[in-house]
XYZ file of C-alpha atoms in Angstrom:
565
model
C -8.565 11.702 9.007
C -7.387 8.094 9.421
C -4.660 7.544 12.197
C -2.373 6.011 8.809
C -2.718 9.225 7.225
C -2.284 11.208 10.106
C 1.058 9.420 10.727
C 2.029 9.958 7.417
C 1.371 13.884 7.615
C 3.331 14.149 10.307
C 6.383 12.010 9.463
C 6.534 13.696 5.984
C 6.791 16.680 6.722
C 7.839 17.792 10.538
C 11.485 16.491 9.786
C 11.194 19.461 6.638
C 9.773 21.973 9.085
C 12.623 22.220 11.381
C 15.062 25.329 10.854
C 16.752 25.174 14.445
C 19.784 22.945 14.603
C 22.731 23.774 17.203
C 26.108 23.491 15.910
C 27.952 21.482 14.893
C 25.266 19.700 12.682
C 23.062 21.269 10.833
C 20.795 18.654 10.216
C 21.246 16.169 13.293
C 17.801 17.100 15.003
C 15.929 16.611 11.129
C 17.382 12.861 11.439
C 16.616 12.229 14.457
C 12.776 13.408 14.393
C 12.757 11.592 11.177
C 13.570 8.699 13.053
C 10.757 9.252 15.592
C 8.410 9.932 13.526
C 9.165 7.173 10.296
C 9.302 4.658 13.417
C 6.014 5.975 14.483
C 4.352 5.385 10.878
C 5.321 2.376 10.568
C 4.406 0.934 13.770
C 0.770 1.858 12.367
C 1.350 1.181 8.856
C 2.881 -2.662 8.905
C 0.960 -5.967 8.818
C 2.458 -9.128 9.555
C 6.275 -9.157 9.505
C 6.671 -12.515 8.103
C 5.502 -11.188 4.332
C 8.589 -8.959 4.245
C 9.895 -11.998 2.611
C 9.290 -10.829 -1.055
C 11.534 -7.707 -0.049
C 14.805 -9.880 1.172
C 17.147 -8.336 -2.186
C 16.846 -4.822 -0.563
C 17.338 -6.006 2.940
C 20.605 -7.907 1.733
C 21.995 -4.848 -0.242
C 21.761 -3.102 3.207
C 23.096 -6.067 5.184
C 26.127 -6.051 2.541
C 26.437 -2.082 3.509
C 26.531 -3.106 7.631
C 28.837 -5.807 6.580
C 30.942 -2.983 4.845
C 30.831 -0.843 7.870
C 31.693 -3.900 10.732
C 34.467 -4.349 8.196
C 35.958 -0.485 8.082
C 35.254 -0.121 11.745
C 37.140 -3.831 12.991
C 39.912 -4.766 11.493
C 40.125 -1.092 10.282
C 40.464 2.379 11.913
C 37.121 3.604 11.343
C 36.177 5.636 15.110
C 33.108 3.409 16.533
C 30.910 7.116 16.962
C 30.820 6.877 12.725
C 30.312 3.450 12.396
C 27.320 3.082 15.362
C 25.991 5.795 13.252
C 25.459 4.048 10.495
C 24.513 0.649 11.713
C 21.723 2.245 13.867
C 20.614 4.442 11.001
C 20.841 1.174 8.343
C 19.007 -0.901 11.331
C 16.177 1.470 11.206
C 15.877 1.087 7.362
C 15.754 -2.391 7.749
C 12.748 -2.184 9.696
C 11.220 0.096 7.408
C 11.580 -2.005 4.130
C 9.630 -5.175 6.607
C 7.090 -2.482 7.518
C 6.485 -1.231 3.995
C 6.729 -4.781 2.568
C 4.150 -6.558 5.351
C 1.919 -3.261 5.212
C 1.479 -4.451 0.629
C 0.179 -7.983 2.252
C -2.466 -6.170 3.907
C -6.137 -5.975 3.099
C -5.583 -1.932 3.457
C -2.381 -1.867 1.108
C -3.698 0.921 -1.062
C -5.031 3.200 1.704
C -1.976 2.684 3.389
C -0.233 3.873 0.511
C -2.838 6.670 -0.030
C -1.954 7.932 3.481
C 1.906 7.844 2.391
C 1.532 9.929 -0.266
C -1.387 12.381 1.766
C 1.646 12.902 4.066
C 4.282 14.480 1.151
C 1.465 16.225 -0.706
C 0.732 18.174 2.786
C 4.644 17.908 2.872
C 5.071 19.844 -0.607
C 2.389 22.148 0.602
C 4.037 23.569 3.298
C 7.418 23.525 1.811
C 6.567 25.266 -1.179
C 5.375 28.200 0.906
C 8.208 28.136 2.103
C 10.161 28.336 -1.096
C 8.077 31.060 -1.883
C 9.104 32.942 0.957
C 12.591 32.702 0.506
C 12.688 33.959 -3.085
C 10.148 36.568 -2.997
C 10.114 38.331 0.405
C 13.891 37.067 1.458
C 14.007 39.181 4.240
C 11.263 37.779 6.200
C 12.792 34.570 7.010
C 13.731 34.745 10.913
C 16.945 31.586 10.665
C 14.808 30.138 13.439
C 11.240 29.661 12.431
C 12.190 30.152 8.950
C 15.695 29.653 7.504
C 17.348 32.285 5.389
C 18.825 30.816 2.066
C 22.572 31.316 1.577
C 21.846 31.547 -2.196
C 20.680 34.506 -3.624
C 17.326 33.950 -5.940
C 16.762 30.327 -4.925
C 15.100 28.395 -2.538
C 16.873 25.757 -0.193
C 13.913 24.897 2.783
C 14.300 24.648 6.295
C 16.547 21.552 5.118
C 18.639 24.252 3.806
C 19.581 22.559 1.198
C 17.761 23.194 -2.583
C 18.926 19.969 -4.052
C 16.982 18.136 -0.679
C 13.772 20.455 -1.453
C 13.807 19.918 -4.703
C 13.697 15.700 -4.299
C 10.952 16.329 -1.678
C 8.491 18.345 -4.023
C 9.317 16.200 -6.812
C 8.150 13.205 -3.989
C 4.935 15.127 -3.673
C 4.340 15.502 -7.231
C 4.857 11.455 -7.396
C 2.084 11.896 -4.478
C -0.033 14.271 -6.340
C -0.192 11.356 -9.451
C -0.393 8.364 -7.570
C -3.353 9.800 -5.658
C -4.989 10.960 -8.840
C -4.297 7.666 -9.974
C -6.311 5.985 -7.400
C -8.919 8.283 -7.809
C -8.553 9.996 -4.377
C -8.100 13.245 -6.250
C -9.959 14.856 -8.904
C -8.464 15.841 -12.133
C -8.442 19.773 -11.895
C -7.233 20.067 -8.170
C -4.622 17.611 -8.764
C -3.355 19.261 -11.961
C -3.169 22.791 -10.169
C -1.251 21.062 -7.461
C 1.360 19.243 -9.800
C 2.061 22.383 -11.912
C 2.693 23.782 -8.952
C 5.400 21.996 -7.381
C 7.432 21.624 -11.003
C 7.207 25.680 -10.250
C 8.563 25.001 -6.812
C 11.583 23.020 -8.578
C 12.117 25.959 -10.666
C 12.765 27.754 -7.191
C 15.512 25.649 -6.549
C 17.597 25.953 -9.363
C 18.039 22.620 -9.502
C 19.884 20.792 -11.770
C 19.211 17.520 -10.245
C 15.480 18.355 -10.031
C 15.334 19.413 -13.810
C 16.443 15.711 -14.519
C 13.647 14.617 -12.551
C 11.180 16.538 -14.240
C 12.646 14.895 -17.212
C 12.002 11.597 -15.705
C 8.278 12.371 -14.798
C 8.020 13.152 -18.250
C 9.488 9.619 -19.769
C 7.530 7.978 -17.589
C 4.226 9.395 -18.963
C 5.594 8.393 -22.278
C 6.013 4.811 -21.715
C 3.403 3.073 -19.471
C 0.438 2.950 -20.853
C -1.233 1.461 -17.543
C -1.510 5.206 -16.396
C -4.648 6.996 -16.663
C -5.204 9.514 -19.480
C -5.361 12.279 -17.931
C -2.401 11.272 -15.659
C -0.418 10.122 -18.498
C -0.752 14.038 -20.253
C -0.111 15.448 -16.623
C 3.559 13.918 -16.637
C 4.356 14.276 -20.416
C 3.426 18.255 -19.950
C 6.079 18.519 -16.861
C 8.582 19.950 -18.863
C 6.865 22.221 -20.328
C 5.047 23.637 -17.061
C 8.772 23.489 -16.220
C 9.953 25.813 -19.009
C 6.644 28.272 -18.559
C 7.375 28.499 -14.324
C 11.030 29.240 -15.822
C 9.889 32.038 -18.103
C 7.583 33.413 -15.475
C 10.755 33.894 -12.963
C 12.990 35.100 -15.896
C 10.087 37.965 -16.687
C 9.811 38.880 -13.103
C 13.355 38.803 -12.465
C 14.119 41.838 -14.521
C 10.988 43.030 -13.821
C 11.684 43.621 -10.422
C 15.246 43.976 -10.709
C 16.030 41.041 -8.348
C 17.827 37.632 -8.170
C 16.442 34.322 -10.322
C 18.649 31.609 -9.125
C 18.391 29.781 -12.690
C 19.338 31.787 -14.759
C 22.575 32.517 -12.085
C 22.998 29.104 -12.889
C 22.891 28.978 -16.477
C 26.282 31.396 -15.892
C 28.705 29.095 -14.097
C 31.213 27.808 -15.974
C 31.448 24.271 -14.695
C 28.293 22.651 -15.284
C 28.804 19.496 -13.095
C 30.053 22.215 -9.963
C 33.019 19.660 -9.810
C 31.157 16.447 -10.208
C 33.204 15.222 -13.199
C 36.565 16.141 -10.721
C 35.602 14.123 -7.876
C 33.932 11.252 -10.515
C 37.241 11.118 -12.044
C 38.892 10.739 -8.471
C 36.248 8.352 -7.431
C 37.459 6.151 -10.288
C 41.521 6.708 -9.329
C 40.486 5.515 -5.646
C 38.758 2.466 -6.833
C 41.311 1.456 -9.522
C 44.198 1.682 -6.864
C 41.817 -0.251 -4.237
C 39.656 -2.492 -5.969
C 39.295 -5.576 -3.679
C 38.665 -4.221 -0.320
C 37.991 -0.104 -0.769
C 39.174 2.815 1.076
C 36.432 1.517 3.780
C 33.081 2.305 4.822
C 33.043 6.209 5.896
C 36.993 6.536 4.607
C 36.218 8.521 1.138
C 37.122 11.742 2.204
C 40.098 10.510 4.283
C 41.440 8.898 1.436
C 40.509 11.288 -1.572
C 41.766 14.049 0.347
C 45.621 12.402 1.397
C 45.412 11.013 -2.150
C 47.775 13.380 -4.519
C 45.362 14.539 -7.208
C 46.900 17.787 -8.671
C 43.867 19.700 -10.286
C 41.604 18.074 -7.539
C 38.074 19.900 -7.364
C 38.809 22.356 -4.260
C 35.471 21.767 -2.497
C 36.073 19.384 0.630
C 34.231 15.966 -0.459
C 32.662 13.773 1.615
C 31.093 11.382 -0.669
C 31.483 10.615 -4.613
C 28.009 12.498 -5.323
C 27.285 9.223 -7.311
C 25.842 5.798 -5.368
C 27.028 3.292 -7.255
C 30.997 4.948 -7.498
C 30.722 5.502 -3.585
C 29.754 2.276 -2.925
C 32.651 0.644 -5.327
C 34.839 3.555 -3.952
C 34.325 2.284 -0.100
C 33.615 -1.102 0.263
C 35.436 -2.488 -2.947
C 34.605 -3.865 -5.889
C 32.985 -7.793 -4.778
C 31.298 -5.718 -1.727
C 29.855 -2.902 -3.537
C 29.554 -4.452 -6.949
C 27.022 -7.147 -5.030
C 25.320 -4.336 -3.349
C 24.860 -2.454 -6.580
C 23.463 -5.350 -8.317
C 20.895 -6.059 -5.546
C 19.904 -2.630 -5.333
C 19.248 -2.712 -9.232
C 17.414 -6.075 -8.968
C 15.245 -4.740 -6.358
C 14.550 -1.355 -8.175
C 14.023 -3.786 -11.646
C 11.386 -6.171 -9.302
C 9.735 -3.048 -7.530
C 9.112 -1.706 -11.258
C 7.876 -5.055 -13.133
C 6.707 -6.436 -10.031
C 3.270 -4.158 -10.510
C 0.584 -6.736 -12.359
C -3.306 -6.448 -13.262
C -5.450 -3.643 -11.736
C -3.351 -2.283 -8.650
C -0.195 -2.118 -11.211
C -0.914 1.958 -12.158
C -0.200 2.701 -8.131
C 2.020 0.128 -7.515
C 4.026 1.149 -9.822
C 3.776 4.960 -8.620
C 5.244 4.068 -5.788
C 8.334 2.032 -7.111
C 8.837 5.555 -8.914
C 9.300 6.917 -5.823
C 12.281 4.630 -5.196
C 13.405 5.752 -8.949
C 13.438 9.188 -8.514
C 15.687 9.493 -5.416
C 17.835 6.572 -7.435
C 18.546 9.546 -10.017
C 18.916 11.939 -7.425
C 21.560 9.391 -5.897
C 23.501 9.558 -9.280
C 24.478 13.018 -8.845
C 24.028 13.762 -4.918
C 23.209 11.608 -1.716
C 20.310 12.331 -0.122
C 20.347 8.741 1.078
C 22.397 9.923 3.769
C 19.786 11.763 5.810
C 17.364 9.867 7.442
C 14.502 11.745 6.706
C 15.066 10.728 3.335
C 16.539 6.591 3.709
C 13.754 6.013 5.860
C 10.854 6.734 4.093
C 12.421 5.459 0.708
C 12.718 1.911 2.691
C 9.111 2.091 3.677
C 7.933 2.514 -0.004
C 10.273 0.451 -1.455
C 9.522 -2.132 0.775
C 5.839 -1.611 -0.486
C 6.959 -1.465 -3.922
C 8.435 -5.213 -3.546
C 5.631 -6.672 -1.681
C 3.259 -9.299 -2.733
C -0.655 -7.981 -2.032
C -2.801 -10.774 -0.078
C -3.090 -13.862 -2.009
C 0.281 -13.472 -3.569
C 1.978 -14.360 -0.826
C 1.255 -17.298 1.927
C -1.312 -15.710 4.287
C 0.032 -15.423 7.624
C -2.083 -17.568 10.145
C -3.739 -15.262 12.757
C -1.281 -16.043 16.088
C 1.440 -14.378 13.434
C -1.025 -11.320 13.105
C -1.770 -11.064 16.074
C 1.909 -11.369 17.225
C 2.438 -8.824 14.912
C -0.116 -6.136 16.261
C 1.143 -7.025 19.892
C 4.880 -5.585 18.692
C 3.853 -2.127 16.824
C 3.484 -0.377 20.476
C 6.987 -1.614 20.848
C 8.693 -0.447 17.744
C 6.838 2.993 17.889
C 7.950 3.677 21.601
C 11.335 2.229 20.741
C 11.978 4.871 17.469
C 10.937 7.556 19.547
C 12.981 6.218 22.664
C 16.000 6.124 20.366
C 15.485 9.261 18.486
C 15.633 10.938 21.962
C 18.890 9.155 23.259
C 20.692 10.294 20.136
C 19.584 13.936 20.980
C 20.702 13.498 24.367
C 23.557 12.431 23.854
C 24.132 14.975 20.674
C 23.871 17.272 23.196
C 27.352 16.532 25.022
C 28.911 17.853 21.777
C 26.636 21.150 21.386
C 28.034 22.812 24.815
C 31.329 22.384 23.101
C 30.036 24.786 20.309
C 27.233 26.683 22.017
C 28.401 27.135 25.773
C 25.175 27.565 28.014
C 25.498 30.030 30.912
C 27.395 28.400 34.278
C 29.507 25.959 31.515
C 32.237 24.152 32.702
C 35.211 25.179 30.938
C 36.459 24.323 27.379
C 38.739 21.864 27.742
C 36.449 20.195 30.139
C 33.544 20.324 27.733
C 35.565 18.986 24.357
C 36.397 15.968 27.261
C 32.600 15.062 27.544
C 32.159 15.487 24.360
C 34.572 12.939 23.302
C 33.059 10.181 25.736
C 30.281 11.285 23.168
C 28.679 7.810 21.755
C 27.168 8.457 18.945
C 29.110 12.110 18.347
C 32.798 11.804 19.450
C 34.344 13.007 16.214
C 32.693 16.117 16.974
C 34.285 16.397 20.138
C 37.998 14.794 18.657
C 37.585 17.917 15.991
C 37.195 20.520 18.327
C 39.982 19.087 20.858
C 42.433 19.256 17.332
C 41.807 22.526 16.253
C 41.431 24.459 19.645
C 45.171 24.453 20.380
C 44.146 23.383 24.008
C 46.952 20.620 25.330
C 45.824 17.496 24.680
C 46.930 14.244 27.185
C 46.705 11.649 24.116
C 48.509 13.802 22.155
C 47.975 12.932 18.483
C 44.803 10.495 19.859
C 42.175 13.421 18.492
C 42.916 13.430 15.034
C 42.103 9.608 15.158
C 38.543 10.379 15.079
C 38.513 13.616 13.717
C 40.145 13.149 10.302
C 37.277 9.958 9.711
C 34.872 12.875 9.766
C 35.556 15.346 6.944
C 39.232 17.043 6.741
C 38.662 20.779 6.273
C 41.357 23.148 5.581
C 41.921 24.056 9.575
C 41.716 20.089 10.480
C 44.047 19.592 7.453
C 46.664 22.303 8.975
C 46.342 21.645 12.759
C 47.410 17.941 11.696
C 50.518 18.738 9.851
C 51.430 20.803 12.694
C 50.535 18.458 15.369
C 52.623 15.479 13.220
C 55.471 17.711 13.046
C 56.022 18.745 16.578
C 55.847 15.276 17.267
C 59.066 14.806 14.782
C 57.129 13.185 12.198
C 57.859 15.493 9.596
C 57.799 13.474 6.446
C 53.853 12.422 7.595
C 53.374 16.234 7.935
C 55.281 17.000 4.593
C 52.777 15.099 3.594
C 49.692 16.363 4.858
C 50.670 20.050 4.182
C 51.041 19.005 0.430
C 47.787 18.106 0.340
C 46.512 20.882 1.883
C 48.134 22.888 -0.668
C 46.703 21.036 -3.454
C 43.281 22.962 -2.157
C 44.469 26.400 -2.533
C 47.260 27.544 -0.282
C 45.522 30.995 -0.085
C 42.880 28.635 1.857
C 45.183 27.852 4.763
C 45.969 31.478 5.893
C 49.713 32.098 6.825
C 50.688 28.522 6.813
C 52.691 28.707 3.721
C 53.506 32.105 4.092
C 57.089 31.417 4.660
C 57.543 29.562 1.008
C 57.151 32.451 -0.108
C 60.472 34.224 1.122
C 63.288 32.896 0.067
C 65.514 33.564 3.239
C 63.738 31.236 5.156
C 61.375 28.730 2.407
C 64.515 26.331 2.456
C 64.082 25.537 6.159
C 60.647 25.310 6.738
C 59.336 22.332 6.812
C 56.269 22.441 5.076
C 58.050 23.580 1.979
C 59.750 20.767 1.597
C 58.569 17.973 -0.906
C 56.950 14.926 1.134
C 58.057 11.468 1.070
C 56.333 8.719 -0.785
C 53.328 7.841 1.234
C 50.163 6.127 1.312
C 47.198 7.651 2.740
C 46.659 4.576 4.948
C 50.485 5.191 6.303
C 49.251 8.032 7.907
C 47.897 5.930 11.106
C 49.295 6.798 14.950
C 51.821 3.804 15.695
């Protein structure tokens, strides 16, 4: 085994292995070994950095995003923990696009490429045993080694999540084609291992990966560049779909257990509250259109926005890119991003010409698929799936040797001199983030000999990277507080929940703002006042409803009013 594809195995799929994550993240140690390990690949999978030129729309769409989050962390109140965050994580993605684009000028383009998609077929493997596992023998899962799923009859991963395992098997069967494709595969092996992971989608229940399927399927239909065989493996996806789909149904009542998808074919809202928070997305951008809420600010804004009949989920994002982006960083900001990010996905797709354009193409498709599952969800989000989308994309865009000017050899060898460097330095930073995750863990998880609370939820909000964690736990533990208000500045950037949402109304209106906490506690009730306990308890007496305060209708406010003089 080459060290590329070596690399690749590992950076596909450890990142999907791990099931242990201390509170209060559940995926925080999946980023960061995605970041070690992504940093890692490419460091052995890039050629000369100066033909990433071809790949400069993508790298401005995320430059537009940084500028987006500079913007919403300066001049406005988004806490610097969030916004480092992001810049580090969009940094990194940066780097990956050059990677994958210099790695398409190389000599070795397609084996590099061969190794990518090596790494999420061994990826899908393992995954899908693990799928299996969770639906069929769901008591054997350990919530260490192997994590249990939450939802009865379907499979979620050690990502814990079946919308994220579903985009990675439908990755690997994009592997599974391209390597047929290039005729590192043979046809039977290859078609076993394809029908397979649609079945592992079936698993999932999920909607989003159902579309996919679909897409496979179109995409057999139209290019003609494919091989045959290839060309009859995607245009029969939905149909091993439907028969993987029958097979679970039969065994289902069979056996007198679960099957998540037909569960699903029961629920009564068929977008689970997409076309709510779509609408809402739409409300927030029509009252905001020039600048946005802000980079990071959705949820802070959606959720002190008055939207009676609001989806009662707690929303961090618009599950849909291109509102989200027009949502947070404004129309001119995110309309300019959109566009680039279509222009790139439109180049990556026609950019394929002569006899590489069959696997060239695959691996644009890879950027396409996680494009439709960014309609509906945002796996962009987690690192291990934004950094290996740059790489590929990257690829997607590049020019293969000749295209391009060819670098002269001091550039090469310039180039060969830094991959050391940017290996040790992902892996360098992927530890510092855990390190310093780790100031906000003792808050949640006390080892033995901890120093007490208080002083704990203090480290933790010197956190760099994690100090909304700490802010979150200092406003909702009741402890005394020397800033007073100061911990609901960074806590309520993060995601207001229905006990951040109450200990803020509170905490405004014993410091005599009550109109601000009028405020708040409508909103809270706009979720379900049977969700906030006994806090409204008292508007439901009528001795003492006309004196409490949050029974009282708020003021006219602005979301962005409520800010700490």
């Amino acid at each position: 085994m080459s060290v590329q594809r070596l690399a690749a195995v590992i950076a596909a799929t450890l990142p999907s292995l791990l099931a242990y994550n201390p509170p209060p993240s559940p995926t925080l140690l999946n980023q960061a070994l995605a970041l070690a390990v992504w940093g890692l690949f490419a460091a052995v999978a890039a050629g000369a950095w100066r033909a990433a030129r071809p790949a400069w729309p993508l790298g401005l769409a995320l430059g537009g995003v940084a500028l987006g989050v500079v913007w919403s962390w300066g001049p406005g109140t988004l806490p610097s923990s969030l916004a480092l965050s992001a810049l580090g994580l969009l940094a990194a993605a940066v780097v990956m696009v050059a990677a994958g684009a210099s790695a398409r000028a190389t000599v070795s383009a397609q084996a590099l490429f061969a190794a990518f998609c090596w790494g999420w077929v061994v990826a899908g493997g393992v995954n899908l045993a693990i799928a299996a596992v969770q639906v069929f023998a769901p008591a054997w899962p350990d919530g260490t080694w192997l994590a249990r799923s939450g939802l009865p009859g379907r499979a979620v991963g050690n990502l814990r999540q079946p919308n994220h395992l579903s985009s990675l098997l439908m990755w690997s069967a994009l592997a599974v084609v391209a390597l047929r494709q290039m005729g590192h595969w043979r046809p039977r092996p290859a078609a076993a291992m394809f029908a397979a992971l649609v079945a592992g989608v079936v698993l999932t229940a999920s909607r989003t990966g159902l579309v996919s399927v679909l897409l496979l399927a179109s995409w057999g239909l139209v290019d003609r560049a494919l091989a045959r065989d290839v060309r009859r493996l995607l245009v029969a996806a939905p149909l091993l779909y439907g028969l993987a789909w029958g097979v679970m149904w039969a065994w289902a009542h069979a056996e007198g257990a679960t099957f998540g998808g037909e569960a699903r074919l029961r629920e009564t809202d068929i977008s689970s509250s997409r076309f709510g928070i779509w609408a809402n997305a739409w409300a927030l951008i029509a009252r905001q259109p020039w600048t946005g809420v802000g980079f990071g600010e959705f949820n802070l804004a959606w959720s002190m926005t008055p939207f009676p009949g609001r989806p009662t989920a707690f929303f961090d994002h618009a599950h849909n890119l291109p509102l989200h982006l027009l949502a947070e960083l404004g129309v001119p900001l995110g309309g300019a991003v959109c566009v680039l990010l279509g222009w790139a996905l439109w180049r990556a797709l026609r950019a394929a010409t002569g006899p590489q354009a069959p696997w060239q193409r695959c691996a644009a498709m890879f950027a396409l698929m996680i494009g439709v599952h960014s309609l509906l969800e945002y796996p962009l989000w987690y690192a291990y799936f934004l950094l290996p989308l740059a790489w590929v994309w990257g690829f997607a865009l590049g020019r293969p040797v000749g295209a391009v000017e060819r670098s002269p050899a001091t550039a090469v060898a310039v180039a060969a001199r830094l991959r050391p460097g940017l290996g040790a330095a992902a892996v360098l930073a992927a530890l510092a983030v855990v390190a310093d995750y780790q100031r906000v863990v003792r808050i949640f998880e006390a080892p033995a000999g901890a120093a007490p609370l208080a002083q704990r939820i203090a480290d933790g909000r010197a956190s760099l990277l994690f100090a909304h964690h700490g802010d979150y736990a200092a406003a909702t533990t009741g402890l005394p507080q020397p800033d007073g208000l100061g911990a609901f500045d960074g806590a309520r950037h993060y995601l207001l929940d229905t006990r951040l949402m109450r200990a803020w109304a509170e905490a405004l209106a014993r410091e005599g703002r009550v109109g601000e906490a009028r405020w708040v506690a409508a909103r809270l009730h706009e979720f379900g006042p049977a969700r906030a306990g006994d806090f409204f308890a008292p508007c439901d007496d009528p001795a003492s409803a006309p004196g409490a305060w949050a029974c009282q209708p708020p003021p006219a406010l602005d979301w962005r009013a409520l800010q700490r003089p």
